[in-house]
Coordinates of C-alpha atoms in Angstrom, one line a residue:
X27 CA -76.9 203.3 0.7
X28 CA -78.8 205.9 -1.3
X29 CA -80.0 209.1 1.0
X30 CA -83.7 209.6 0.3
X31 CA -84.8 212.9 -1.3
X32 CA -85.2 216.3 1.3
X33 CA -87.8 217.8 -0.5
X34 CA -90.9 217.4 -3.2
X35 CA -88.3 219.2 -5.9
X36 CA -85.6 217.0 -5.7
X37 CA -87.9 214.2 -6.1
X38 CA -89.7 215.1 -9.1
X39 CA -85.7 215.8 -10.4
X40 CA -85.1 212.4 -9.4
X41 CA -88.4 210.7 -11.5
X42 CA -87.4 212.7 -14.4
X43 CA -83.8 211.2 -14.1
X44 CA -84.9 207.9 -13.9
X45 CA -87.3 208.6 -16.8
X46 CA -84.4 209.7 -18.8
X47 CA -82.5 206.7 -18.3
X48 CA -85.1 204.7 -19.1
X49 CA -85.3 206.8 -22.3
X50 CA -81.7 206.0 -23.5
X51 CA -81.9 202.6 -22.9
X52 CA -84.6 201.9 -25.1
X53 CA -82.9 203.9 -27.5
X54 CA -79.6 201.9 -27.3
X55 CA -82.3 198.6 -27.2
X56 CA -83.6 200.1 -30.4
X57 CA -80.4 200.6 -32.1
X58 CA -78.9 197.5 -30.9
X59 CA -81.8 195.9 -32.6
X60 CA -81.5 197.8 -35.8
X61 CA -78.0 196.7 -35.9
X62 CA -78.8 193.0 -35.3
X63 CA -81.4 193.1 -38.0
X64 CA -79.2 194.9 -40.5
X65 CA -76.8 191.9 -39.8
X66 CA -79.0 189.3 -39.9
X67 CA -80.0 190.9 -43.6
X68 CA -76.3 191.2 -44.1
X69 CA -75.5 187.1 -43.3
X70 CA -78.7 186.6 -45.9
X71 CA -77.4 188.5 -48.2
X72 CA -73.7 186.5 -48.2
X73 CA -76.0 183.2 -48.1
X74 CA -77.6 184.7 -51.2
X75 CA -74.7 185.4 -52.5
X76 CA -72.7 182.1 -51.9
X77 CA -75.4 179.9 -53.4
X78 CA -75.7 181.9 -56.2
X79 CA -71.6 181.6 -57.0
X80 CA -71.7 178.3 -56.2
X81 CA -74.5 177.6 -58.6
X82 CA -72.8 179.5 -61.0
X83 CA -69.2 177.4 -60.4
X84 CA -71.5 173.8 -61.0
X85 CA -72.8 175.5 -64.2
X86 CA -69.3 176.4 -65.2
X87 CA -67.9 172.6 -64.6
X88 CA -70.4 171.0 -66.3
X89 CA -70.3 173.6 -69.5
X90 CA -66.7 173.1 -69.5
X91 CA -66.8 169.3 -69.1
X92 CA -69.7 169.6 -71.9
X93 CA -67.2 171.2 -73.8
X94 CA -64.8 168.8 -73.6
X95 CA -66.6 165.4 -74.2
X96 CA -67.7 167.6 -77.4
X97 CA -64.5 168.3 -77.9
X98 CA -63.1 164.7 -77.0
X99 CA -65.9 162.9 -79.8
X100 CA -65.2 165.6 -82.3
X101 CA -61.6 164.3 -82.5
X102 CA -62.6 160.8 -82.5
X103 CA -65.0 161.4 -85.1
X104 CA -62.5 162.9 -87.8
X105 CA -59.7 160.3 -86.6
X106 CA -57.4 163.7 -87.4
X107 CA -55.6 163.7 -83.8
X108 CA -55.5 160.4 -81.8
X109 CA -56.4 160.9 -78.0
X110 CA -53.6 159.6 -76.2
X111 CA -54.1 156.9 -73.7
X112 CA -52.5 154.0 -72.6
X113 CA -53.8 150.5 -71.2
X114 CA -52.6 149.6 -67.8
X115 CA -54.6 146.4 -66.8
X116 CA -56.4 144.1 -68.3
X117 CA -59.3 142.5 -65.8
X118 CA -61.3 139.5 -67.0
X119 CA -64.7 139.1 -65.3
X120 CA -67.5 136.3 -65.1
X121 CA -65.0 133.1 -66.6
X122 CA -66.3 130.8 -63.7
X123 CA -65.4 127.6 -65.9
X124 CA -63.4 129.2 -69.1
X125 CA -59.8 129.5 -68.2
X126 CA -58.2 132.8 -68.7
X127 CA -55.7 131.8 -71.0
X128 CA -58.4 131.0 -73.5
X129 CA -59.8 134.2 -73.1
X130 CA -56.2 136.1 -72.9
X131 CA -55.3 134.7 -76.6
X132 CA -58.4 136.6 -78.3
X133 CA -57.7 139.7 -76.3
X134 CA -54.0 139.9 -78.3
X135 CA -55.4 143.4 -79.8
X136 CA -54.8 144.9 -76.4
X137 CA -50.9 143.6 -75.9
X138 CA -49.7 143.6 -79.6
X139 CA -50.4 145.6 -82.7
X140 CA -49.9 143.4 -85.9
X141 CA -47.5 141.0 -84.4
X142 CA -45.2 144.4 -82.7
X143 CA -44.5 144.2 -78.9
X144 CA -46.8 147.6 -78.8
X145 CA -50.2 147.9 -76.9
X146 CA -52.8 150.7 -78.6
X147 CA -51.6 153.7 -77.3
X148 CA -54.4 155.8 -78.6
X149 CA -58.2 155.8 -77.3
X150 CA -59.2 155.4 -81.0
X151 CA -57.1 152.5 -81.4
X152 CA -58.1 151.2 -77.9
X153 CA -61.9 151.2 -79.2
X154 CA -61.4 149.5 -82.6
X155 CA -59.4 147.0 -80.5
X156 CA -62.4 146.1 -78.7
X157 CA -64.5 145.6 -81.1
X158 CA -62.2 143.0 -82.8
X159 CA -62.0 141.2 -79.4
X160 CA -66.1 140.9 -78.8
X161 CA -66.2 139.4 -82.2
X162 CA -63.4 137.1 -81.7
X163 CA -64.8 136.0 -78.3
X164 CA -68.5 135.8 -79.5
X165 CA -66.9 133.8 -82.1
X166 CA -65.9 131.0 -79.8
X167 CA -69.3 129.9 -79.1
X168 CA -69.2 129.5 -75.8
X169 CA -70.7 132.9 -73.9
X170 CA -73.9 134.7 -74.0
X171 CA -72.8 138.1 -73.5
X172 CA -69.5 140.0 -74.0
X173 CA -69.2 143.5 -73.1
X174 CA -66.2 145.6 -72.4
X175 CA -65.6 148.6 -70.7
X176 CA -63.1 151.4 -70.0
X177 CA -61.9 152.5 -66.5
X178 CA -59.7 155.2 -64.9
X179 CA -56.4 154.1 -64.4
X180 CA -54.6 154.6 -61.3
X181 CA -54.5 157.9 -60.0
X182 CA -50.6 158.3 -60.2
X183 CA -50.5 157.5 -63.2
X184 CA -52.3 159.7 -65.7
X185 CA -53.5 159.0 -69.5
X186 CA -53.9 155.8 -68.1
X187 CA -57.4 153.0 -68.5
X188 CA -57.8 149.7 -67.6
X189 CA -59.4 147.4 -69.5
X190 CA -62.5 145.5 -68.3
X191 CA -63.2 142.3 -70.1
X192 CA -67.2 140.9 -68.4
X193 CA -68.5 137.7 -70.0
X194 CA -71.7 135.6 -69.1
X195 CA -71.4 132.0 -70.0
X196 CA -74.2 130.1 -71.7
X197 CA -76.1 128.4 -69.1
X198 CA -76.6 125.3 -70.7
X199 CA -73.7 122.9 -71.8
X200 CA -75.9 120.8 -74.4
X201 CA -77.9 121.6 -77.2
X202 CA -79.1 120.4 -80.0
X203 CA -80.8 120.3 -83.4
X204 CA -82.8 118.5 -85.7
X205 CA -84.5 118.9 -89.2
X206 CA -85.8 117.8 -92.5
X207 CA -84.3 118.7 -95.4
X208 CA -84.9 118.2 -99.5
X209 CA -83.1 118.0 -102.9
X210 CA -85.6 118.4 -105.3
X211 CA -82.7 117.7 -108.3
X212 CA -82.1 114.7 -106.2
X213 CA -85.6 113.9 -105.9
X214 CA -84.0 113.1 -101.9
X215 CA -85.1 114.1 -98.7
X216 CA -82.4 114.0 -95.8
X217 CA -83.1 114.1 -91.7
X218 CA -80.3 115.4 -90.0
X219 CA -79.7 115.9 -86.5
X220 CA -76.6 117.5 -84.3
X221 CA -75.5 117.1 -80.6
X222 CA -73.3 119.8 -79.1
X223 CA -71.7 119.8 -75.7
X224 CA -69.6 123.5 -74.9
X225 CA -66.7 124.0 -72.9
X226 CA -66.9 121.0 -70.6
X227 CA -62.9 121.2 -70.0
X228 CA -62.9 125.3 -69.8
X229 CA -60.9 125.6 -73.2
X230 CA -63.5 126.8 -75.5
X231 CA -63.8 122.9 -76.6
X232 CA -66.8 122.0 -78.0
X233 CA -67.8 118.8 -78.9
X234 CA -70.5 117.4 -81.4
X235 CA -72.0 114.7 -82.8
X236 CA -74.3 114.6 -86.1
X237 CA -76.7 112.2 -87.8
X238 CA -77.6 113.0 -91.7
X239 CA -80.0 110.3 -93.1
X240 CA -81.1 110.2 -96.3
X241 CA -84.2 108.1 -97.6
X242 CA -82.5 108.4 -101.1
X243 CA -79.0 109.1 -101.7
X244 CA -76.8 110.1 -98.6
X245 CA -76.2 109.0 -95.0
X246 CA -73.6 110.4 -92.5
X247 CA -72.3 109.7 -88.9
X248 CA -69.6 111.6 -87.7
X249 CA -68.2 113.0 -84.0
X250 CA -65.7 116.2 -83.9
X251 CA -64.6 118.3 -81.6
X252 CA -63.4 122.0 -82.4
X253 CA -60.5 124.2 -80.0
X254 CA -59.7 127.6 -80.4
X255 CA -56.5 129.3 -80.4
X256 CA -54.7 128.7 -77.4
X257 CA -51.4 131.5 -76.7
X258 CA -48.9 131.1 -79.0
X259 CA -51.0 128.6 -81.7
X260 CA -52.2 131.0 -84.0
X261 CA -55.1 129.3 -85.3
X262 CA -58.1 127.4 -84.0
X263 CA -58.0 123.2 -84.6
X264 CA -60.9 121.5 -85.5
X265 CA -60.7 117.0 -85.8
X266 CA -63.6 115.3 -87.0
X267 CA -64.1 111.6 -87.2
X268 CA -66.8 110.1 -90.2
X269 CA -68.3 107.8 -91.5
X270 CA -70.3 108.8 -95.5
X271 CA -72.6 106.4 -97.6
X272 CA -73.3 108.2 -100.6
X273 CA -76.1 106.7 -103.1
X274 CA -75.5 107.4 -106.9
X275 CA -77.3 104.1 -108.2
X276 CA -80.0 106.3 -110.4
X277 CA -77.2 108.6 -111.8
X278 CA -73.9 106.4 -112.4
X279 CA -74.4 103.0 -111.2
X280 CA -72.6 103.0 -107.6
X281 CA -72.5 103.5 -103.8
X282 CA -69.8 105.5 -101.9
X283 CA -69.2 104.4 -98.6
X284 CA -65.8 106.1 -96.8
X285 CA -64.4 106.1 -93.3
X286 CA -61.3 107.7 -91.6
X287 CA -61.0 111.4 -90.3
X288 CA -60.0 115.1 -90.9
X289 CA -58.0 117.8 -89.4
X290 CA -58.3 121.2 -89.6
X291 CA -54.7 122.8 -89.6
X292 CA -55.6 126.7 -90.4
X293 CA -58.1 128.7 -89.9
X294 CA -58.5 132.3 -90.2
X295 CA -61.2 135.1 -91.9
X296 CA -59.6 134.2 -95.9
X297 CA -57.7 131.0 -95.5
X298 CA -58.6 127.3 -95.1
X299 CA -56.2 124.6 -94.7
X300 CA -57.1 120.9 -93.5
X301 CA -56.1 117.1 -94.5
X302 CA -58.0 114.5 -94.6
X303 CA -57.7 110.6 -93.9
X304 CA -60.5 108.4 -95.8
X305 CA -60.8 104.9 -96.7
X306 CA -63.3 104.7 -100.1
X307 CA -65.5 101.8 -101.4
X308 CA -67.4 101.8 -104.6
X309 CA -69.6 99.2 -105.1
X310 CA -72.6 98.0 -107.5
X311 CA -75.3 96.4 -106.1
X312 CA -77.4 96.2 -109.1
X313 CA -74.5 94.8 -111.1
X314 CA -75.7 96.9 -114.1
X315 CA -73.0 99.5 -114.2
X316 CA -71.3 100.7 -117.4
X317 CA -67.7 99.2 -118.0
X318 CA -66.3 102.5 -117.1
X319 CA -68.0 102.5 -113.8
X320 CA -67.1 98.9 -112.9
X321 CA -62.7 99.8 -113.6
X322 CA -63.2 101.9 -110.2
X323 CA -64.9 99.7 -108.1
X324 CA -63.5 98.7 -105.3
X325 CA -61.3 100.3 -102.2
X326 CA -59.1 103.3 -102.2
X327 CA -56.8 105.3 -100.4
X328 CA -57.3 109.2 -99.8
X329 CA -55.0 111.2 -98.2
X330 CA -55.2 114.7 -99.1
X331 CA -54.4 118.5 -98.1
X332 CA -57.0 121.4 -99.1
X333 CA -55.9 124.7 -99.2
X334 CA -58.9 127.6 -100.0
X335 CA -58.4 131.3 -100.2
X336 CA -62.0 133.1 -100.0
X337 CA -62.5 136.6 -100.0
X338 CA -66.1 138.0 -99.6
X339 CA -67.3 141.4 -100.0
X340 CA -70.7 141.1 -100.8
X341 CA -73.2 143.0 -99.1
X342 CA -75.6 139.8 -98.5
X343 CA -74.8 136.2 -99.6
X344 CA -78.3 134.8 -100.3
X345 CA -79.1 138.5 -101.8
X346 CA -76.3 140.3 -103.1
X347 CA -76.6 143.9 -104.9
X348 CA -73.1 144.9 -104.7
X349 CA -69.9 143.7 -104.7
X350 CA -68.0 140.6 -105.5
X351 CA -66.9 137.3 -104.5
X352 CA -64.3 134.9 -105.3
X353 CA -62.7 131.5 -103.7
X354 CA -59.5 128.9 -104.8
X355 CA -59.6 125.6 -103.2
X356 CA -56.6 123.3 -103.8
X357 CA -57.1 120.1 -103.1
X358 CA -53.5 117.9 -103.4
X359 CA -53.8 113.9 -103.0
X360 CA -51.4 110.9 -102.6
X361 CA -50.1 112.1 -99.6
X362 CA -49.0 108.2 -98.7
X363 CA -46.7 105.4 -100.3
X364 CA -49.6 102.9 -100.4
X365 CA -50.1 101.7 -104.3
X366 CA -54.1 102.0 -103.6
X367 CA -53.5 105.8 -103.0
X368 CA -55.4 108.1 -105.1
X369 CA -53.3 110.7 -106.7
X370 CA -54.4 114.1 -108.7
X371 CA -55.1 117.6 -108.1
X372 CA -57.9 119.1 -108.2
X373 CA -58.5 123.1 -108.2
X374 CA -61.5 124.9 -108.5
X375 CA -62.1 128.7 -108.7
X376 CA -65.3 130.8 -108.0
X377 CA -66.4 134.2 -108.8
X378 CA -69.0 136.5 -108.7
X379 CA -70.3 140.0 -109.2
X380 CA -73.1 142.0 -108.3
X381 CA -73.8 145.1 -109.5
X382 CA -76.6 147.6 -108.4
X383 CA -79.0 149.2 -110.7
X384 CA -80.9 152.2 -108.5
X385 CA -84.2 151.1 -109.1
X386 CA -86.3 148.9 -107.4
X387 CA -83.8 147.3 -105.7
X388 CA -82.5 145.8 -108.7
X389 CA -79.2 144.1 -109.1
X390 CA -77.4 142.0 -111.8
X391 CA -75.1 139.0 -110.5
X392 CA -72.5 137.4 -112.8
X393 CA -70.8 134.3 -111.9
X394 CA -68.1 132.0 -113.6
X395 CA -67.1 128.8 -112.0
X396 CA -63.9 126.2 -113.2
X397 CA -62.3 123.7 -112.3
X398 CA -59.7 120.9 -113.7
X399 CA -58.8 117.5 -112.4
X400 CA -55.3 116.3 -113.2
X401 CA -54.1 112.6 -112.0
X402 CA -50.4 112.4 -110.8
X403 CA -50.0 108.6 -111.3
X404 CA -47.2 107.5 -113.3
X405 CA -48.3 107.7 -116.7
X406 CA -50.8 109.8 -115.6
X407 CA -51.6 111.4 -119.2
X408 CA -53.1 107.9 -120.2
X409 CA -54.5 107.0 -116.8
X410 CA -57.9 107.6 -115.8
X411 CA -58.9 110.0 -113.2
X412 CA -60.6 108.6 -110.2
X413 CA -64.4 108.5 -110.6
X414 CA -65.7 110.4 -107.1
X415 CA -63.0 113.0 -107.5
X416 CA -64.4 114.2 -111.5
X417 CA -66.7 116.9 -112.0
X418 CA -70.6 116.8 -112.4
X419 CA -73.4 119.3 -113.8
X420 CA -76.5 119.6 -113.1
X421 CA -79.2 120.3 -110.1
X422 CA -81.8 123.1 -109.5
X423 CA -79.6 125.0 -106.7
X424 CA -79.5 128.7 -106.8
X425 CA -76.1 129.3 -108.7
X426 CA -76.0 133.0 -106.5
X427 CA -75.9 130.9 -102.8
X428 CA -74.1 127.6 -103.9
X429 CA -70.2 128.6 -104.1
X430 CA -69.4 124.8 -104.5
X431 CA -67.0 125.3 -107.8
X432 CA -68.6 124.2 -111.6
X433 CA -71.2 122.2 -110.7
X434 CA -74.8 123.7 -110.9
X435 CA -77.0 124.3 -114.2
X436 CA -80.7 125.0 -113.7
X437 CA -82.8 123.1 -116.0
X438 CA -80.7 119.7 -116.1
X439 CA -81.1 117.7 -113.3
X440 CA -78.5 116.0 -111.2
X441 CA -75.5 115.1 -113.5
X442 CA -77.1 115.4 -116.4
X443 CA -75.1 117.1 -118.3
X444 CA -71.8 115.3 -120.1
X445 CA -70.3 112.2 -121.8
X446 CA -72.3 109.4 -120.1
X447 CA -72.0 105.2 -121.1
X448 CA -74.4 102.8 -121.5
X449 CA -75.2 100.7 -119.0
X450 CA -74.7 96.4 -118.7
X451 CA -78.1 95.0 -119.7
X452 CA -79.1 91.4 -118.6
X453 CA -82.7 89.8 -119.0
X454 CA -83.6 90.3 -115.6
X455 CA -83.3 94.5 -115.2
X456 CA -84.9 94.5 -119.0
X457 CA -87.9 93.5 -117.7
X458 CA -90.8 96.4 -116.7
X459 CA -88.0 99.1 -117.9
X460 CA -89.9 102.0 -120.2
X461 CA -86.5 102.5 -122.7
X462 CA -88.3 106.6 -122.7
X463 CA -87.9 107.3 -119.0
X464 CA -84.7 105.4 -118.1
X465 CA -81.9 106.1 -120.1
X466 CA -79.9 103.4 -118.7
X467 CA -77.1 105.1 -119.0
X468 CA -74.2 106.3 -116.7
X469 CA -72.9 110.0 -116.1
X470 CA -69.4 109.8 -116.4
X471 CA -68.3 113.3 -115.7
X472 CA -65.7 115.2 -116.9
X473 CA -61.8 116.4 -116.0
X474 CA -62.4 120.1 -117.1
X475 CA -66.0 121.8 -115.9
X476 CA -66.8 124.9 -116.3
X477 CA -70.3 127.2 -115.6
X478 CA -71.7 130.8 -116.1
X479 CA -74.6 132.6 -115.1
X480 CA -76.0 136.3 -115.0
X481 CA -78.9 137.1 -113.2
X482 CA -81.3 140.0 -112.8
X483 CA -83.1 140.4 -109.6
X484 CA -86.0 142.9 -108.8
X485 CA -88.7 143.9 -106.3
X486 CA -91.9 143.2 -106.7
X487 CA -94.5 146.1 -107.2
X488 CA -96.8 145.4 -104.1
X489 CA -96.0 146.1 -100.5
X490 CA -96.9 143.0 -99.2
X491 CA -94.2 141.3 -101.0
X492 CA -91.3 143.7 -100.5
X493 CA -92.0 143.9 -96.8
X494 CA -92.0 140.1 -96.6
X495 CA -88.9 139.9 -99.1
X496 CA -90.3 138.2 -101.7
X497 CA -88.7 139.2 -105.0
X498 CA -88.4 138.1 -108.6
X499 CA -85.8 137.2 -111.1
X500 CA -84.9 136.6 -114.8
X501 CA -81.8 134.3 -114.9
X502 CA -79.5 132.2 -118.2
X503 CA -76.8 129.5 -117.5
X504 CA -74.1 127.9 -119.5
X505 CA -71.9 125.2 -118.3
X506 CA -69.9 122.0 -120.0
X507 CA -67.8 119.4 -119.1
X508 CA -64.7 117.7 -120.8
X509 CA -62.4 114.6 -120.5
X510 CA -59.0 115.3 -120.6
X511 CA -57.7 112.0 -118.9
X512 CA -56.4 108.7 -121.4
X513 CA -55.0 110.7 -123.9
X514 CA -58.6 112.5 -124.5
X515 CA -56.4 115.9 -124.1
X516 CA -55.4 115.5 -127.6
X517 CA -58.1 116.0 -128.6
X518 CA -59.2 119.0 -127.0
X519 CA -59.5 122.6 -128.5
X520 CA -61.5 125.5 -126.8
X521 CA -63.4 126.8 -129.4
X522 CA -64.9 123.4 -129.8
X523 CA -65.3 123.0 -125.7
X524 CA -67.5 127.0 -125.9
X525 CA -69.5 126.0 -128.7
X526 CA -71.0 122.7 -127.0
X527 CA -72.2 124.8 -124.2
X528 CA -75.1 123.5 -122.4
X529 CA -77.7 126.5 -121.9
X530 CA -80.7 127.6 -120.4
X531 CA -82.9 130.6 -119.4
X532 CA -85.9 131.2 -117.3
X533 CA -87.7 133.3 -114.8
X534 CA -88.5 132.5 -111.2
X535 CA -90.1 134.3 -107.6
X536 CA -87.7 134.0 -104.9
X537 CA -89.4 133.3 -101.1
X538 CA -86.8 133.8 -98.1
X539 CA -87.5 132.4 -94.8
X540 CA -86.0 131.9 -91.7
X541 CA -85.2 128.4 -92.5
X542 CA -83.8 128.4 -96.4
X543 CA -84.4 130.2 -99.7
X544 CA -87.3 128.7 -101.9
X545 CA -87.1 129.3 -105.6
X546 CA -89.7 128.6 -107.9
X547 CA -88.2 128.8 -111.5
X548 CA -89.2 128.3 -115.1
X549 CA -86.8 126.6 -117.3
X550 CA -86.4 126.8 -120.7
X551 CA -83.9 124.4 -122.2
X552 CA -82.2 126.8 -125.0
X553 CA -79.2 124.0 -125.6
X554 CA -78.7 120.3 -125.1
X555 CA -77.2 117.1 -127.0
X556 CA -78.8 113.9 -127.0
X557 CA -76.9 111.9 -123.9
X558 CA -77.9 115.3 -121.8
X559 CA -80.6 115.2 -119.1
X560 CA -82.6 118.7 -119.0
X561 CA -86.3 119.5 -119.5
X562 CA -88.3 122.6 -119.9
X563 CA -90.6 122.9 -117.4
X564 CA -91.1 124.8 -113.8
X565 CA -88.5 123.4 -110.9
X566 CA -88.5 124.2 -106.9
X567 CA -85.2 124.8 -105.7
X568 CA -84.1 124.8 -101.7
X569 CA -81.1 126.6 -100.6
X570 CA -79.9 126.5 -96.9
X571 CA -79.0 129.9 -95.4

């Protein structure tokens, strides 16, 4: 316990002590609050600091990724050095009814390259690999969507992606269509109508059914169904059951009427193969056919194999401006021991040209079209080659979009042109016939055919039209037929066949829709003989797209 002070001087000593001490310890309260305030500025400062370097670091990472996706597509761009990278999966998404193995066998561009046990091993090969596969999977008719995507493959296992393969299927299993079409060198009009049913048994199957009835000249009924390619059959197969009724009573005198069915063996982007099952009757209702006519009527045999090579590089096919186009069908009959068999072959050749002139859109387009029927009979150089199987000129069909071998020439209608026969007169179908309008003759065809053209398409000068497609055109045709059957090869010399040329020339506006191609032409008949049907005068011509 403290003593209390003895006198007044040791007290005031005593306040000014304690005063003292109080003195100090606001001092050491001052500079203990300096202190914490210069650290408190210091941890600021760090805080400052670390958000500033840690700003800097994101700005770093994404400059340097930035640098390497720029990096990444510059190398992609000039193809110079692959990017390495190797497919570890493959993961198919969204098939709820498609099996996988249908859409495993148009993803074969992932496992193999051109038939090697190799997978792309490069991200450039990887990419063009998927593009081949959307278009071979949009191909099969069945999905809505396809999209495919790269992933990260697993992390132990670097330069690694997996595949991801996401399709929608189409909603709706059926569909249809229906329309009206015309012939104007037929003077026909055809309805025709087609039922569809997609992938009700998960292979890519689809099934249709079609109706084609003309008022004039054709009818149709036929049911198919069509199956892609399913893991080791390289190509889709396509069967098709018919029934045809074809109507050539104004032109030669006799119906067509065939049954049976085809199959489609091969299929790829240049090659066709198929054969083809068909029971054929002519007949002649009117009993006024020609006496060549009536040596063919009755029933027949076909059993044939087609083979046609195609190879299109064309920039458009209903308006071409460069490139070229040619085709070789095959067709090879008497495939069976019956004697009704039919038995020739028939080939046919197409070929055009386009050729761009910088002005105008302007473009000329050459085409030469031929084609020879031989019959394989016994005897067969002085037999006579079947009647539907011969080749006929003649219609109002744009030469540029019909690739249907020698059988188009705009100014003559429907088999018009060649050797034709007079028909069997009796009392009864003289009577009311005008002897000017009705030739009552038959078209007869021909074993050798052959047709040229050269066209000069152009833009029109007003805005309204180009916009809307419309163009013009200033066209000239050639084409003639020969017999070369019963000993009529003899006879034959080619410098007579090119001087006997059929020929016309003409100008015409060309309207494009959605639908078909409408072409509004002049012809002017330069060439014909006497038994030839062609007329000067403006035609319409309809071309399917």
């Amino acid at each position: 316990m403290a003593e209390p002070p003895h006198n007044a001087d040791d007290a005031a000593a005593a306040d000014k002590g304690d005063s003292s001490n109080h003195e100090e310890e606001d001092a050491f309260d001052s500079v203990d609050e300096e202190k914490e305030d210069d650290f408190d500025d210091s941890d600021d400062s760090l805080e400052d600091e670390s958000t500033q370097s840690t700003k800097k670091s994101r700005e770093s990472k994404l400059r340097s990724q930035r640098d390497k996706l720029e990096k990444l597509f510059n190398r992609l761009q000039s193809g110079e050095e692959p990017v390495t990278l190797r497919i570890h999966d493959v993961v198919i998404k969204g098939n709820k009814r498609t099996k996988e193995s249908v859409i495993e066998a148009e993803l074969e561009s992932f496992l193999s390259k051109e038939g090697e046990e190799e997978a792309p091993a490069t991200l450039q090969e990887i990419l063009r690999a998927a593009g081949v596969a959307v278009t071979r999977l949009q191909g099969l008719g069945v999905f809505d969507s396809v999209n495919i995507t790269l992933d990260a493959g697993p992390p132990e296992l670097e330069g690694t992606a997996n595949v991801i393969v996401e399709v929608v299927e189409s909603q709706s299993l059926l569909s249809g269509e229906i329309g009206v079409f015309t012939r104007p060198e037929a003077r026909s009009w055809s309805l025709e109508g087609s039922l569809k049913l997609k992938n009700p048994f998960g292979y890519a199957d689809i099934w249709d059914g079609s109706l084609v009835y003309g008022w004039d000249q054709a009818t149709e009924v036929s049911v198919g169904v069509a199956l892609p390619r399913i893991r080791s059959w390289s190509s889709p197969v396509t069967a098709r059951v018919s029934m045809l009724s074809k109507d050539w009573l104004a032109f030669s005198s006799y119906k067509e009427t065939s049954s049976g069915f085809s199959l489609g063996l091969l299929s790829a982007p240049n090659h066709e193969l198929d054969y083809s099952l068909m029971w054929r009757t002519l007949t002649d209702p009117t009993q006024m056919a020609s006496r060549d006519v009536r040596r063919h009527l009755g029933h027949s045999l076909l059993s044939s194999l087609r083979y046609t090579f195609k190879l299109d590089r064309r920039n458009s096919p209903l308006r071409p401006t460069r490139g070229y186009y040619f085709s070789s069908s095959t067709q090879l009959a008497g495939l069976t021991p019956d004697h009704r068999s039919s038995r020739f072959l028939r080939q046919e050749f197409d070929f055009r040209f386009a050729l761009p002139l910088g002005f105008y859109r302007a473009a000329l387009n050459f085409g030469i079209s031929a084609g020879f029927l031989l019959p394989l009979a016994r005897g067969f150089l002085s037999e006579p080659s079947p009647l539907p199987d011969r080749f006929f000129i003649g219609g109002q069909s744009s030469p540029i979009c019909s690739l249907a071998g020698p059988s188009l020439l705009l100014g003559f209608q429907s088999r018009g042109v060649g050797h034709t026969e007079a028909r069997r007169e009796t009392k009864d179908n003289l009577e009311g016939i005008d002897s000017e309008t009705s030739p009552r003759r038959d078209a007869l065809g021909g074993d050798l055919a052959l047709t040229a053209f050269a066209d000069l398409s152009f833009d029109l000068p007003l805005k309204l039209f180009r916009d809307a497609g419309i163009h013009a055109h200033a066209f000239a045709c050639a084409g003639n037929l020969a017999k070369l059957s019963e000993g009529e090869y003899q006879n034959f010399s080619v410098p007579r066949f090119l001087q006997s040329l059929r020929s016309s020339a003409g100008v015409g506006i060309i309207v494009p829709t959605r639908l078909f191609r409408m072409e509004v032409n002049y012809c002017y008949i330069l060439r014909q003989f006497e038994q030839d049907q062609g007329r000067t005068g403006i035609k319409f011509s309809f071309s399917s797209l």
